Amino acid sequence: MAANSSLVSDAFLVGKIKLIFAEVLVLVFLCINLLLIVIYFKKECFHTTARYVLFAVTLLSDSLLLFMSDLLLILTHFHLLVQVWMCILISFLALLYFTVTPVTLTAMTLERYVAICMPLRHAELCSTRSTMACILIIHCISSVPCIVILSTFFASASLSFYKDQRICTVEVFMFHAWQDHLRSAISQFYFFIMCIIIIFSYAKIMKVAKAASGENKKSTQKGLRTVVLHSFQLLLCLIQLWCPFIEAAIFKIDFKLFEHIRYFNYIVFYLAPRCLSPLIYGLRDDMFFRALKNSLLSHKRNLI
C-alpha cells in the first residue's frame, strides 16, 4: 500500500515538473515571438518585403499555436472537461495553425529560390500584392486537413453529442477507423509535396551557388544556409504530421508510455521548431537584427 502511494506521489511530481517545464518554454517562446512581431510592425520597410511578411505570418501562427496547444495541454493535464462544441472551436484553430507554419516555411523556401535563381523576376513574383495573395493561399491550403477532419465528424456525430463533456483532443472527432486512414493519407500527401519543393529548391540554389562568384557567391551561400535551416525546421514540422499515428499505435499498447511519448513529441516537434523562426530571420538577418538591436537600445535609454 505504501509502495503504491509512493509511486503515485512520484508520478504526480514528475507530471508537475513536466508541466512547469513546458509552461516555461511556451512563455519564453511567446515573449520572443511577440517582441519580434512588435519590431516587424514598427518598421515600415519590412511590410513591403516578401520574406519579412511571410516571417511575420510564421511568428503570428506560431504564437497562436503555442497558446492553443498550451491551453489543450493544461486541459488534458488537469483532466478538465469541456463541451464538444467548444472543443471544435479550439481544435479548428489548433489544427489550422498546426499546418500554416510548415506551408509558410515552404513558401519562404520558394521565395529564396526565386530571389537567388530568378533575381530579375523576384520583384514581380514577390511583390506586396503577390505576397498577400500567397498568405491567402497558405491559409486555404492549411485549412483543408481540419475541414476534412471536422466534416467527417459532423457527418457522424449526433446533435446531442455536441453538448457532451469531454477531454479536448483530436481523438474526440474520430468515430471510425477510416477517419484515421483519411487523416493519415492527407498528412502523407502534404509531407510528400513539401519534401519535393524543399529538395527542388535546395538543388537549384546549390547549382547557382557553385556557379556564383564574389559578392554573389557570398549572398547565395547565405541564402543556401537559410534554406538548410528552413529544411531542418520544416523537417521537425513535418514529423509532427506523423506524431498522431505513432501516438495512436502506442496508446493501444501502453497508456503510460503513450503519455511520455506525447509529451516528448510536444516538446521536440511542436515547441522546438517555433524557436527556429526567430533564429533564422530574427538573429541571422542583418536588417532585422539591427532593428531589434536599435529597439532594445532605445528602450534601455528610456529606462535610464
Short mmCIF file of C-alpha atoms in Angstrom, two decimals:
data_model
loop_
_atom_site.label_atom_id
_atom_site.label_comp_id
_atom_site.label_asym_id
_atom_site.label_seq_id
_atom_site.Cartn_x
_atom_site.Cartn_y
_atom_site.Cartn_z
CA MET A 1 0.00 0.00 0.00
CA ALA A 2 2.83 2.39 0.95
CA ALA A 3 4.73 1.43 -2.21
CA ASN A 4 1.70 2.22 -4.36
CA SER A 5 1.24 5.54 -2.58
CA SER A 6 4.92 6.37 -3.20
CA LEU A 7 4.59 5.55 -6.92
CA VAL A 8 1.51 7.74 -7.23
CA SER A 9 3.31 10.59 -5.44
CA ASP A 10 6.37 10.26 -7.70
CA ALA A 11 4.21 10.20 -10.82
CA PHE A 12 2.35 13.30 -9.60
CA LEU A 13 5.66 15.13 -9.00
CA VAL A 14 7.05 14.16 -12.41
CA GLY A 15 3.82 15.34 -14.03
CA LYS A 16 4.09 18.71 -12.29
CA ILE A 17 7.75 19.14 -13.32
CA LYS A 18 6.92 18.28 -16.94
CA LEU A 19 4.04 20.77 -16.97
CA ILE A 20 6.16 23.56 -15.43
CA PHE A 21 8.99 22.91 -17.92
CA ALA A 22 6.56 23.09 -20.84
CA GLU A 23 4.97 26.27 -19.46
CA VAL A 24 8.37 27.96 -19.13
CA LEU A 25 9.30 27.06 -22.71
CA VAL A 26 5.96 28.32 -24.05
CA LEU A 27 6.29 31.58 -22.11
CA VAL A 28 9.86 32.17 -23.34
CA PHE A 29 9.00 31.44 -27.00
CA LEU A 30 5.86 33.57 -26.82
CA CYS A 31 7.80 36.53 -25.39
CA ILE A 32 10.48 36.25 -28.10
CA ASN A 33 7.88 35.94 -30.86
CA LEU A 34 5.84 38.88 -29.57
CA LEU A 35 8.99 41.03 -29.35
CA LEU A 36 9.85 40.26 -32.98
CA ILE A 37 6.25 40.91 -34.06
CA VAL A 38 6.42 44.35 -32.43
CA ILE A 39 9.73 45.05 -34.24
CA TYR A 40 8.14 44.00 -37.53
CA PHE A 41 5.15 46.32 -37.18
CA LYS A 42 7.31 49.27 -36.04
CA LYS A 43 9.44 49.21 -39.24
CA GLU A 44 7.52 50.00 -42.44
CA CYS A 45 10.36 48.75 -44.63
CA PHE A 46 9.54 45.18 -43.54
CA HIS A 47 5.93 45.49 -44.74
CA THR A 48 6.88 45.56 -48.42
CA THR A 49 9.42 42.71 -48.43
CA ALA A 50 8.00 39.24 -49.11
CA ARG A 51 10.31 37.28 -46.82
CA TYR A 52 9.63 39.57 -43.84
CA VAL A 53 5.87 39.48 -44.42
CA LEU A 54 5.98 35.67 -44.51
CA PHE A 55 8.23 35.73 -41.43
CA ALA A 56 5.58 37.78 -39.60
CA VAL A 57 2.92 35.25 -40.66
CA THR A 58 5.09 32.48 -39.22
CA LEU A 59 5.56 34.35 -35.95
CA LEU A 60 1.83 35.03 -35.61
CA SER A 61 0.82 31.45 -36.47
CA ASP A 62 3.48 30.04 -34.13
CA SER A 63 2.33 32.30 -31.29
CA LEU A 64 -1.31 31.35 -31.74
CA LEU A 65 -0.44 27.65 -31.98
CA LEU A 66 1.72 27.87 -28.84
CA PHE A 67 -1.17 29.45 -26.96
CA MET A 68 -3.81 26.98 -28.22
CA SER A 69 -1.64 23.89 -27.76
CA ASP A 70 -0.67 25.06 -24.26
CA LEU A 71 -4.35 25.50 -23.43
CA LEU A 72 -5.02 21.93 -24.61
CA LEU A 73 -2.02 20.68 -22.60
CA ILE A 74 -3.37 22.29 -19.41
CA LEU A 75 -6.90 20.96 -20.02
CA THR A 76 -5.55 17.46 -20.60
CA HIS A 77 -3.11 17.52 -17.67
CA PHE A 78 -5.77 18.51 -15.16
CA HIS A 79 -8.43 16.31 -16.86
CA LEU A 80 -10.70 19.32 -17.33
CA LEU A 81 -13.79 18.57 -19.39
CA VAL A 82 -15.21 20.97 -21.98
CA GLN A 83 -18.29 20.73 -24.14
CA VAL A 84 -17.63 19.24 -27.57
CA TRP A 85 -18.77 22.37 -29.45
CA MET A 86 -16.12 24.41 -27.60
CA CYS A 87 -13.53 21.73 -28.28
CA ILE A 88 -14.37 22.06 -32.00
CA LEU A 89 -13.53 25.79 -31.95
CA ILE A 90 -10.26 25.24 -30.09
CA SER A 91 -9.26 22.29 -32.26
CA PHE A 92 -10.08 24.09 -35.51
CA LEU A 93 -7.65 26.91 -34.69
CA ALA A 94 -5.01 24.48 -33.40
CA LEU A 95 -5.28 22.23 -36.47
CA LEU A 96 -5.27 25.20 -38.86
CA TYR A 97 -2.14 26.83 -37.44
CA PHE A 98 -0.54 23.45 -36.93
CA THR A 99 -0.40 23.32 -40.75
CA VAL A 100 0.11 27.04 -41.51
CA THR A 101 3.72 27.06 -40.26
CA PRO A 102 5.11 24.26 -42.49
CA VAL A 103 3.18 25.59 -45.51
CA THR A 104 4.53 29.11 -44.85
CA LEU A 105 8.06 27.74 -44.47
CA THR A 106 7.66 26.04 -47.84
CA ALA A 107 6.54 29.37 -49.35
CA MET A 108 9.56 31.09 -47.77
CA THR A 109 11.85 28.49 -49.32
CA LEU A 110 10.28 29.17 -52.72
CA GLU A 111 10.82 32.91 -52.16
CA ARG A 112 14.54 32.26 -51.55
CA TYR A 113 14.62 30.11 -54.70
CA VAL A 114 13.10 32.95 -56.76
CA ALA A 115 15.45 35.54 -55.18
CA ILE A 116 18.59 33.53 -55.97
CA CYS A 117 17.72 31.62 -59.13
CA MET A 118 15.37 34.16 -60.78
CA PRO A 119 16.61 37.56 -59.48
CA LEU A 120 15.23 39.55 -62.44
CA ARG A 121 11.70 38.30 -61.77
CA HIS A 122 11.87 38.46 -57.98
CA ALA A 123 10.35 41.96 -57.69
CA GLU A 124 7.45 40.92 -59.94
CA LEU A 125 6.74 37.49 -58.42
CA CYS A 126 7.28 38.57 -54.79
CA SER A 127 5.51 41.93 -54.84
CA THR A 128 3.36 43.04 -51.90
CA ARG A 129 0.19 42.13 -53.79
CA SER A 130 1.54 38.68 -54.68
CA THR A 131 2.60 38.13 -51.06
CA MET A 132 -0.89 38.97 -49.76
CA ALA A 133 -2.37 36.52 -52.29
CA CYS A 134 0.22 33.95 -51.15
CA ILE A 135 -0.87 34.37 -47.49
CA LEU A 136 -4.50 33.74 -48.51
CA ILE A 137 -3.46 30.64 -50.47
CA ILE A 138 -1.39 29.41 -47.49
CA HIS A 139 -4.41 29.62 -45.20
CA CYS A 140 -6.69 27.97 -47.77
CA ILE A 141 -4.25 25.08 -48.23
CA SER A 142 -3.73 24.78 -44.47
CA SER A 143 -7.47 24.70 -43.75
CA VAL A 144 -8.07 21.61 -45.93
CA PRO A 145 -6.96 18.96 -43.35
CA CYS A 146 -9.00 20.43 -40.47
CA ILE A 147 -12.05 20.95 -42.74
CA VAL A 148 -11.85 17.31 -43.86
CA ILE A 149 -11.43 16.02 -40.27
CA LEU A 150 -14.29 18.13 -38.94
CA SER A 151 -16.54 17.38 -41.94
CA THR A 152 -16.27 13.65 -41.31
CA PHE A 153 -17.05 14.34 -37.64
CA PHE A 154 -20.12 16.47 -38.47
CA ALA A 155 -21.38 13.70 -40.75
CA SER A 156 -21.03 11.08 -37.99
CA ALA A 157 -21.92 12.89 -34.74
CA SER A 158 -25.44 13.26 -33.35
CA LEU A 159 -26.70 16.69 -32.24
CA SER A 160 -26.73 15.64 -28.59
CA PHE A 161 -23.01 14.78 -28.76
CA TYR A 162 -22.05 18.48 -29.08
CA LYS A 163 -23.23 19.08 -25.51
CA ASP A 164 -21.24 16.19 -24.06
CA GLN A 165 -18.37 16.96 -21.67
CA ARG A 166 -15.07 15.52 -22.95
CA ILE A 167 -11.30 15.98 -22.58
CA CYS A 168 -10.46 18.03 -25.66
CA THR A 169 -8.24 16.01 -28.03
CA VAL A 170 -8.39 15.27 -31.75
CA GLU A 171 -9.43 11.70 -30.87
CA VAL A 172 -12.84 13.12 -29.85
CA PHE A 173 -13.61 13.62 -33.55
CA MET A 174 -12.63 10.09 -34.60
CA PHE A 175 -15.54 7.63 -34.60
CA HIS A 176 -14.34 5.24 -37.31
CA ALA A 177 -11.02 3.71 -38.39
CA TRP A 178 -11.40 5.15 -41.91
CA GLN A 179 -11.25 8.68 -40.44
CA ASP A 180 -7.76 7.93 -39.12
CA HIS A 181 -6.79 6.48 -42.51
CA LEU A 182 -8.08 9.59 -44.29
CA ARG A 183 -6.16 11.89 -41.93
CA SER A 184 -3.05 9.78 -42.50
CA ALA A 185 -3.44 9.99 -46.28
CA ILE A 186 -3.78 13.80 -46.22
CA SER A 187 -0.75 14.17 -43.92
CA GLN A 188 1.39 11.93 -46.12
CA PHE A 189 0.33 13.86 -49.23
CA TYR A 190 1.33 17.18 -47.61
CA PHE A 191 4.60 15.62 -46.42
CA PHE A 192 5.40 14.37 -49.92
CA ILE A 193 4.64 17.68 -51.69
CA MET A 194 6.60 19.80 -49.20
CA CYS A 195 9.61 17.48 -49.39
CA ILE A 196 9.64 17.71 -53.18
CA ILE A 197 9.55 21.54 -53.06
CA ILE A 198 12.36 21.70 -50.47
CA ILE A 199 14.59 19.27 -52.38
CA PHE A 200 13.93 21.04 -55.71
CA SER A 201 14.71 24.50 -54.23
CA TYR A 202 17.85 23.25 -52.47
CA ALA A 203 19.17 21.57 -55.64
CA LYS A 204 18.58 24.68 -57.77
CA ILE A 205 20.14 27.06 -55.21
CA MET A 206 23.12 24.70 -54.81
CA LYS A 207 23.65 24.79 -58.58
CA VAL A 208 23.61 28.61 -58.60
CA ALA A 209 25.90 28.73 -55.55
CA LYS A 210 28.56 26.68 -57.32
CA ALA A 211 28.47 28.96 -60.38
CA ALA A 212 28.41 32.25 -58.42
CA SER A 213 31.49 34.33 -57.61
CA GLY A 214 32.46 37.25 -55.35
CA GLU A 215 29.62 39.06 -53.61
CA ASN A 216 27.04 36.98 -55.46
CA LYS A 217 28.63 33.81 -54.10
CA LYS A 218 28.55 35.18 -50.53
CA SER A 219 24.87 36.17 -50.88
CA THR A 220 24.00 32.85 -52.50
CA GLN A 221 25.79 30.86 -49.78
CA LYS A 222 23.84 32.75 -47.13
CA GLY A 223 20.60 32.00 -48.99
CA LEU A 224 21.64 28.35 -49.16
CA ARG A 225 22.23 28.23 -45.40
CA THR A 226 18.82 29.82 -44.88
CA VAL A 227 17.21 27.07 -46.98
CA VAL A 228 19.10 24.44 -44.97
CA LEU A 229 17.75 25.92 -41.72
CA HIS A 230 14.28 26.06 -43.26
CA SER A 231 14.68 22.42 -44.27
CA PHE A 232 15.59 21.39 -40.73
CA GLN A 233 12.74 23.42 -39.26
CA LEU A 234 10.35 22.07 -41.85
CA LEU A 235 11.54 18.52 -41.15
CA LEU A 236 10.59 18.94 -37.47
CA CYS A 237 7.23 20.40 -38.50
CA LEU A 238 6.59 17.58 -40.98
CA ILE A 239 7.42 14.94 -38.36
CA GLN A 240 4.51 16.47 -36.43
CA LEU A 241 2.25 15.08 -39.14
CA TRP A 242 3.33 11.55 -38.18
CA CYS A 243 3.14 12.05 -34.41
CA PRO A 244 -0.64 11.39 -34.08
CA PHE A 245 -0.30 7.99 -35.78
CA ILE A 246 2.68 6.94 -33.66
CA GLU A 247 0.80 8.04 -30.54
CA ALA A 248 -2.36 6.21 -31.63
CA ALA A 249 -0.41 2.96 -32.07
CA ILE A 250 1.31 3.32 -28.66
CA PHE A 251 -1.99 4.23 -26.98
CA LYS A 252 -3.29 0.73 -27.78
CA ILE A 253 -0.21 -0.86 -26.17
CA ASP A 254 0.63 1.15 -23.04
CA PHE A 255 -1.14 4.29 -21.78
CA LYS A 256 1.77 5.43 -19.57
CA LEU A 257 4.22 5.13 -22.46
CA PHE A 258 1.69 6.99 -24.61
CA GLU A 259 1.70 9.93 -22.16
CA HIS A 260 5.52 10.09 -22.18
CA ILE A 261 5.71 9.89 -25.98
CA ARG A 262 3.04 12.57 -26.44
CA TYR A 263 4.91 14.91 -24.07
CA PHE A 264 8.22 14.23 -25.88
CA ASN A 265 6.59 14.94 -29.26
CA TYR A 266 5.09 18.16 -27.91
CA ILE A 267 8.47 19.48 -26.71
CA VAL A 268 10.61 18.32 -29.67
CA PHE A 269 8.26 18.59 -32.66
CA TYR A 270 5.79 21.28 -31.55
CA LEU A 271 7.81 23.70 -29.40
CA ALA A 272 11.35 23.31 -30.80
CA PRO A 273 10.50 24.34 -34.42
CA ARG A 274 8.90 27.50 -33.02
CA CYS A 275 12.26 28.68 -31.64
CA LEU A 276 13.99 28.42 -35.02
CA SER A 277 12.00 31.15 -36.80
CA PRO A 278 13.42 33.91 -34.56
CA LEU A 279 16.90 32.45 -35.16
CA ILE A 280 16.59 32.33 -38.95
CA TYR A 281 15.16 35.81 -39.53
CA GLY A 282 15.46 37.44 -36.12
CA LEU A 283 19.19 36.99 -35.44
CA ARG A 284 20.77 35.85 -38.72
CA ASP A 285 19.17 38.55 -40.86
CA ASP A 286 21.28 41.74 -40.71
CA MET A 287 18.41 44.16 -41.32
CA PHE A 288 16.09 42.59 -38.74
CA PHE A 289 18.91 42.19 -36.21
CA ARG A 290 19.81 45.90 -36.49
CA ALA A 291 16.17 46.87 -35.99
CA LEU A 292 15.96 44.59 -32.95
CA LYS A 293 19.24 45.96 -31.52
CA ASN A 294 18.20 49.59 -32.04
CA SER A 295 14.81 48.97 -30.44
CA LEU A 296 16.37 47.33 -27.35
CA LEU A 297 18.96 50.11 -27.01
CA SER A 298 16.26 52.76 -27.36
CA HIS A 299 14.16 51.04 -24.70
CA LYS A 300 17.18 50.82 -22.41
CA ARG A 301 17.90 54.58 -22.80
CA ASN A 302 14.28 55.38 -21.99
CA LEU A 303 14.51 53.35 -18.79
CA ILE A 304 17.66 55.20 -17.76
#
